[in-house]
Coordinates of C-alpha atoms in Angstrom, one line a residue:
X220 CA 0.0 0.0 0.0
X221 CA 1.3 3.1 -1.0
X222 CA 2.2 5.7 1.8
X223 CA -0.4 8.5 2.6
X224 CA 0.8 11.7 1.4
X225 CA 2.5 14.3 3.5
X226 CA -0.4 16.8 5.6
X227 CA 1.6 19.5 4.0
X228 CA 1.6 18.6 0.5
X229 CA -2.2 17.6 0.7
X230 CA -2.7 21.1 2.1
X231 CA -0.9 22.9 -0.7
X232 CA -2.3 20.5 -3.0
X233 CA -5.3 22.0 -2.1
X234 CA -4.3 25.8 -3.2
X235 CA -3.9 27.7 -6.2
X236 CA -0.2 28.5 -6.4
X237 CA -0.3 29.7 -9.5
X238 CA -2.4 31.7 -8.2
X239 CA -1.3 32.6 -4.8
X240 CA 2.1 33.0 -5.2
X241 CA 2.3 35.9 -6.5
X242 CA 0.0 37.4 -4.6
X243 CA 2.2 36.1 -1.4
X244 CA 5.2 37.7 -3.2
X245 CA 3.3 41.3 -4.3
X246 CA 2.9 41.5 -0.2
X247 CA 6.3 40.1 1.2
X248 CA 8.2 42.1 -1.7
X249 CA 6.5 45.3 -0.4
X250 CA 6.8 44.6 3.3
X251 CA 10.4 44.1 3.3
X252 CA 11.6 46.4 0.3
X253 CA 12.8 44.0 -2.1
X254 CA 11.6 41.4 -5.1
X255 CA 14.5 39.2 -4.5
X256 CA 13.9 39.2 -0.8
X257 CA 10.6 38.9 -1.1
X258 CA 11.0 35.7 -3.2
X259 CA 13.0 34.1 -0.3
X260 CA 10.0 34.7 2.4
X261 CA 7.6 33.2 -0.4
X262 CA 9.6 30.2 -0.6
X263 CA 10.6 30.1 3.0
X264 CA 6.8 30.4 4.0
X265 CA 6.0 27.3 1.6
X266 CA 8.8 25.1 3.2
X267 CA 7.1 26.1 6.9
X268 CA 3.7 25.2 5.3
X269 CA 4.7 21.9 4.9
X270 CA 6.8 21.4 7.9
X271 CA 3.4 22.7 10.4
X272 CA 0.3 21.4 9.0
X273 CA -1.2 18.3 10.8
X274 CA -3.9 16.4 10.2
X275 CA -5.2 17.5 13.7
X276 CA -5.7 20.7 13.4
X277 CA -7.3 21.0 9.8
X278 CA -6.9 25.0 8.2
X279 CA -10.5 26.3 7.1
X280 CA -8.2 29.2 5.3
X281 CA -5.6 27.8 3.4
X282 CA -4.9 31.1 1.9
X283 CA -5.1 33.4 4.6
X284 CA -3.0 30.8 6.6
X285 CA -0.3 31.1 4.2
X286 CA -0.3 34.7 4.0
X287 CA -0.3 34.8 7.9
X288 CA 3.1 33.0 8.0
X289 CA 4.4 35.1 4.9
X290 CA 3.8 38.1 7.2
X291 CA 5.3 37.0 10.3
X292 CA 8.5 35.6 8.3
X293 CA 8.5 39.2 6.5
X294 CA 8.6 40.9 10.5
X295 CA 11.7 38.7 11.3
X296 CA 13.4 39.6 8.5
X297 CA 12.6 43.8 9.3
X298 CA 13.4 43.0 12.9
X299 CA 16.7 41.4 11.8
X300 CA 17.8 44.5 9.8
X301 CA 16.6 46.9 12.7
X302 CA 18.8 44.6 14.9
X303 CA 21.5 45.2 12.5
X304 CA 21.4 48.7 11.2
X305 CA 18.7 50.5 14.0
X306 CA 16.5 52.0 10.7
X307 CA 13.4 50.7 12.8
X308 CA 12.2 50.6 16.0
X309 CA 10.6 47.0 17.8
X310 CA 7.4 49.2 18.8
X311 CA 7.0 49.4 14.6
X312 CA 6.7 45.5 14.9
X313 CA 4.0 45.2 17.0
X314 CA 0.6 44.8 14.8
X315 CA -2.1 45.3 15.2
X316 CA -15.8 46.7 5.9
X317 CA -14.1 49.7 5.4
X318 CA -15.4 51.8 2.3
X319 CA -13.7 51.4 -0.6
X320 CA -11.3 54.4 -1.5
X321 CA -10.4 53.9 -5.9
X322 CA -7.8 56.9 -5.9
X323 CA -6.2 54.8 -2.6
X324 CA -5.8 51.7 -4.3
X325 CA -4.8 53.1 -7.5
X326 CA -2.1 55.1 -5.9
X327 CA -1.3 51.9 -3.7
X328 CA -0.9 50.1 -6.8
X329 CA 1.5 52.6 -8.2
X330 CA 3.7 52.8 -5.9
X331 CA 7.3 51.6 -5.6
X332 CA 9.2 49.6 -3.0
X333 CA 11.3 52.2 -1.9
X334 CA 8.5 54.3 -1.1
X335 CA 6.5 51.8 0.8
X336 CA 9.3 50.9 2.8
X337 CA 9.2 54.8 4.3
X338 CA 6.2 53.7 5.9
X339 CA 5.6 51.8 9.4
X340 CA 5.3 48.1 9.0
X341 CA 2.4 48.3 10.6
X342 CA 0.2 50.7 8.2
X343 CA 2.4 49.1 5.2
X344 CA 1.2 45.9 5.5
X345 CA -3.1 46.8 6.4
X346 CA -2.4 49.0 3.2
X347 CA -1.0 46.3 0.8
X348 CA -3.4 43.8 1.7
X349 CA -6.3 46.0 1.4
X350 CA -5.5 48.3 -1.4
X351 CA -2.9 46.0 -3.5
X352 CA -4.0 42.8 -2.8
X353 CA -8.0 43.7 -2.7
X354 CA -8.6 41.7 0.6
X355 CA -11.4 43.0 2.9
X356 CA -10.7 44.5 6.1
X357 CA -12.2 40.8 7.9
X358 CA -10.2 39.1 6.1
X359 CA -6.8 41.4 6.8
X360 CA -8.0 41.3 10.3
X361 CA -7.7 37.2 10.3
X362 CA -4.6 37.1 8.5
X363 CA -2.7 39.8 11.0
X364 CA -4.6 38.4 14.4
X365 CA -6.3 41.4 15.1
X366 CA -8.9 43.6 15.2
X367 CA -11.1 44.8 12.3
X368 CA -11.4 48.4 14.0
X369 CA -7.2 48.1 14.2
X370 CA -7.5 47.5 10.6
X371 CA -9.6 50.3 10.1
X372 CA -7.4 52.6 11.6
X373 CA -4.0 51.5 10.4
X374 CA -5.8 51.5 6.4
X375 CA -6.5 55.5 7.2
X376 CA -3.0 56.5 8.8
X377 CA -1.0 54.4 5.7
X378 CA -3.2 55.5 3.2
X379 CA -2.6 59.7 4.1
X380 CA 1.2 58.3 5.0
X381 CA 1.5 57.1 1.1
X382 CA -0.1 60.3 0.4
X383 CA 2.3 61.9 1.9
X384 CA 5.2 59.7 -0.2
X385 CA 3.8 59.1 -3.4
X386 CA 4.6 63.2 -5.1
X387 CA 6.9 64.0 -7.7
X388 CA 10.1 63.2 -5.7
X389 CA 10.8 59.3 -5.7
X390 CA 12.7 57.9 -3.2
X391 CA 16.4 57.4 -4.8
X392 CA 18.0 54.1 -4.9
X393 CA 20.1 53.0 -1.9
X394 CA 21.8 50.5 -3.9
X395 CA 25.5 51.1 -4.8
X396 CA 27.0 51.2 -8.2
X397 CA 28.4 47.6 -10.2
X398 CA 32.1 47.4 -9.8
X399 CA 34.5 47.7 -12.8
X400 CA 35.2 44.3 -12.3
X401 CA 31.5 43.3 -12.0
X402 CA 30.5 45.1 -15.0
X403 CA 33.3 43.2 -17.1
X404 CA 32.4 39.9 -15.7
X405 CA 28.7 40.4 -16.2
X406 CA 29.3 41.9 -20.1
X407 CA 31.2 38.5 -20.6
X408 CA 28.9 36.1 -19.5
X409 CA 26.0 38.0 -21.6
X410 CA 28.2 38.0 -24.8
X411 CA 28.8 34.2 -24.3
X412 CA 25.0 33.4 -23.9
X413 CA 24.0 35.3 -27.0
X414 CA 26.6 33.9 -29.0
X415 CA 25.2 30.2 -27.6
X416 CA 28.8 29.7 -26.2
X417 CA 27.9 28.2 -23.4
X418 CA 30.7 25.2 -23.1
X419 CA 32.9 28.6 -22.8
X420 CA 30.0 29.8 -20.0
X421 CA 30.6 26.3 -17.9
X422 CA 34.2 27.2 -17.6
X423 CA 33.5 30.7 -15.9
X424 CA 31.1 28.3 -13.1
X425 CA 32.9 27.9 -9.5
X426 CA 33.5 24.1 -8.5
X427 CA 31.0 24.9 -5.8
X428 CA 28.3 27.1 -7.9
X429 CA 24.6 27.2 -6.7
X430 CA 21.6 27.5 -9.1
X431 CA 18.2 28.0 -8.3
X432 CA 16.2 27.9 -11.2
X433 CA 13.5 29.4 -8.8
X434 CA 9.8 27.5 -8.1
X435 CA 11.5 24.5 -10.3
X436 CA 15.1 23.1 -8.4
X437 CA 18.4 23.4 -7.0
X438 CA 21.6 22.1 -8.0
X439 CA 25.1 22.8 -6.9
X440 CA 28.7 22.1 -8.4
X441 CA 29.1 20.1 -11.7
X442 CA 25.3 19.2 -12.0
X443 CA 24.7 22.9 -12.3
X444 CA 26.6 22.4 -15.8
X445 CA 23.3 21.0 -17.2
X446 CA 21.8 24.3 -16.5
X447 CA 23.0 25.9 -19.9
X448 CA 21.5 22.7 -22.0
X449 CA 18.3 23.7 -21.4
X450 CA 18.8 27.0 -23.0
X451 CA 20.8 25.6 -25.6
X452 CA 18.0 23.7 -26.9
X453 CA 15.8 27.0 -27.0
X454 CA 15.7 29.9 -29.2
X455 CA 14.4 33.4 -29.6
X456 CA 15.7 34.2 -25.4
X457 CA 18.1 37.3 -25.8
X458 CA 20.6 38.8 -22.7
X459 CA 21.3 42.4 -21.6
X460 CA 23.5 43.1 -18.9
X461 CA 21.8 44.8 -16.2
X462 CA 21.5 45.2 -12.5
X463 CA 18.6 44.1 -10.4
X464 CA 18.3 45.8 -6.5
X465 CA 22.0 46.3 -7.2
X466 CA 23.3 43.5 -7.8
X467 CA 24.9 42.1 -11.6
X468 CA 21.5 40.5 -13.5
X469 CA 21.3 39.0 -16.9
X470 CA 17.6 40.7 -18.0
X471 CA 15.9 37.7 -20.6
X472 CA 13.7 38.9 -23.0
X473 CA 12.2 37.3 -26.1
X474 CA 12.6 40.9 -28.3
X475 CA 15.9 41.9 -29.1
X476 CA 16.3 45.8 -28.5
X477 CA 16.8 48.4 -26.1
X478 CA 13.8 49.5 -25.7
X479 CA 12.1 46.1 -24.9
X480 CA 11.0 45.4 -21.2
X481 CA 12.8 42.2 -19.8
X482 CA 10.3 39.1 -19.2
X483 CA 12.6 38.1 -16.2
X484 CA 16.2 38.2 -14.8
X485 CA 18.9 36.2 -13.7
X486 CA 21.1 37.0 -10.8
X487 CA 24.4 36.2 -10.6
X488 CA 26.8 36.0 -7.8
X489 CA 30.9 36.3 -8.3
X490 CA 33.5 34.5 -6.6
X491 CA 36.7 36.2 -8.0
X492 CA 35.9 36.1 -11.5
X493 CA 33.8 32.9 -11.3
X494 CA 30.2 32.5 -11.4
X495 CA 29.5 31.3 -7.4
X496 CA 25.7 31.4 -7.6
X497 CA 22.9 32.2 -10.1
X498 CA 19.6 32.5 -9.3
X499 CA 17.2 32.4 -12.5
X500 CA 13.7 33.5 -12.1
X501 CA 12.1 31.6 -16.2
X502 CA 9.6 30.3 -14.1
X503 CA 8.8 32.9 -11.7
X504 CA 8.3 36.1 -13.8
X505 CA 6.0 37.7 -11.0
X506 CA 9.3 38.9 -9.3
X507 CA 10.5 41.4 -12.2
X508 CA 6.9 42.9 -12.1
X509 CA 8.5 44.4 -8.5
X510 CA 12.2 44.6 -8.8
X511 CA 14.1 47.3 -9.1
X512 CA 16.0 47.2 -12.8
X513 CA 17.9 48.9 -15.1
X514 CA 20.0 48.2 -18.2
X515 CA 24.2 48.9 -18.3

């Protein structure tokens, strides 16, 4: 007799991913600042979903469940950097059928990473569930443990607060500049991939590189060779170096030219001048909707 699956697989079995994912990485990615980030707490709030449900204690809300841990994973990681670099204050931690407001949401929708990282975590995250990710102030109140007149509350202080951020001034980026170095290693690997080159592009690969070809697998060391195959057996995929929340990217897109937006990224670590990690996001194009990008 076969064994019984895992509670946690039969729960996620149970959920739209496809759906949900993105939604889980539109909130995460705007709590903590960052798309790449962001896609961490996603995937690290999957990994817990699996290792905590139970066949005891059966989950009526799957989704708001999942969001619930998404959100608590995204407060360790801000108490982690307030630990580190004192930008925010513990008291900012501690969270907490209202009308619709269009001009809110569409402004809520708008607005960039940077800017809703200016906010308190508090206010940020009533006003990304509410007004980005269209959840009703019952259900925000679930996912966050408390109270739908908290809710309440925190929606009307974010939503003047973004007010307040969103005029013609952005916020500036904090990353710093690509090295010399970086930009000559990153130029490299891109001319090697559109000239198909990609024996040459296994050669650049640390003995110990990590890939994660994100929401598909992991490999590390010589098994990541079998990485470029894949693309060599495609066509029409063209590379631009670029840099992605500051660090050296290879943007993918399908139409050659400058002006064309990217369909998704990789991101590539450096080890001296060999490729130590590369994280490719093919299969998780949601994140480049949110990153920070640019072209070199």
């Amino acid at each position: 007799m076969p064994p019984s699956p895992a509670p946690g697989s039969q729960l996620l079995s149970s959920v739209d991913l496809d759906r949900l994912r993105p939604a889980l990485h539109r909130y995460c990615a705007r709590m903590v600042g960052s798309a790449l980030d962001g896609e961490d707490i996603v995937q690290d709030a999957l990994l817990r979903a699996l290792e905590a449900a139970a066949p005891e204690r059966p989950i009526d809300n799957p989704d708001g469940w999942l969001f619930r841990i998404a959100h608590n994973l995204a407060l360790d990681v801000l108490r982690r950097r307030a630990r580190l670099d004192g930008t925010q204050g513990d008291d900012d931690m501690d969270l907490i059928a209202h009308p619709v407001d269009e001009q809110a949401r569409r402004e809520a929708a708008a607005a960039s990473l940077p800017t809703f990282m200016q906010m308190p975590a508090s206010q940020r995250s009533v006003v990304i569930l509410f007004d980005v990710l269209d959840y009703s102030a019952q259900e925000v109140s679930e996912i966050l443990d408390t109270s739908v007149a908290a809710v309440k509350s925190l929606l009307q202080r974010g939503r003047g607060r973004l007010r307040e951020l969103t005029g013609p001034a952005a916020p500036a980026s904090a990353h710093a500049p690509l090295s010399a170095a970086e930009q000559r290693l990153l130029r490299r690997y891109v001319e090697l991939f559109n000239a198909r080159d990609f024996d040459t592009l296994r050669t650049m690969l640390a003995a110990d590189v990590k890939l994660d070809l994100v929401n598909r697998l992991q490999l590390q060391g010589p098994a990541v060779g079998q990485y470029y195959t894949r693309y060599g057996q495609t066509q029409g995929w063209h590379a631009r170096p670029g840099v992605v929340e500051g660090r050296p990217a290879v943007l993918m897109q399908q139409q050659a030219g400058a002006d064309a937006r990217p369909d998704y990224f990789v991101v590539l670590g450096w080890s001296g001048d060999r490729v130590a990690t590369i994280r490719d996001f093919l299969f998780a194009p949601y994140v480049a909707a949110d990153a920070e990008q640019a072209p070199l």
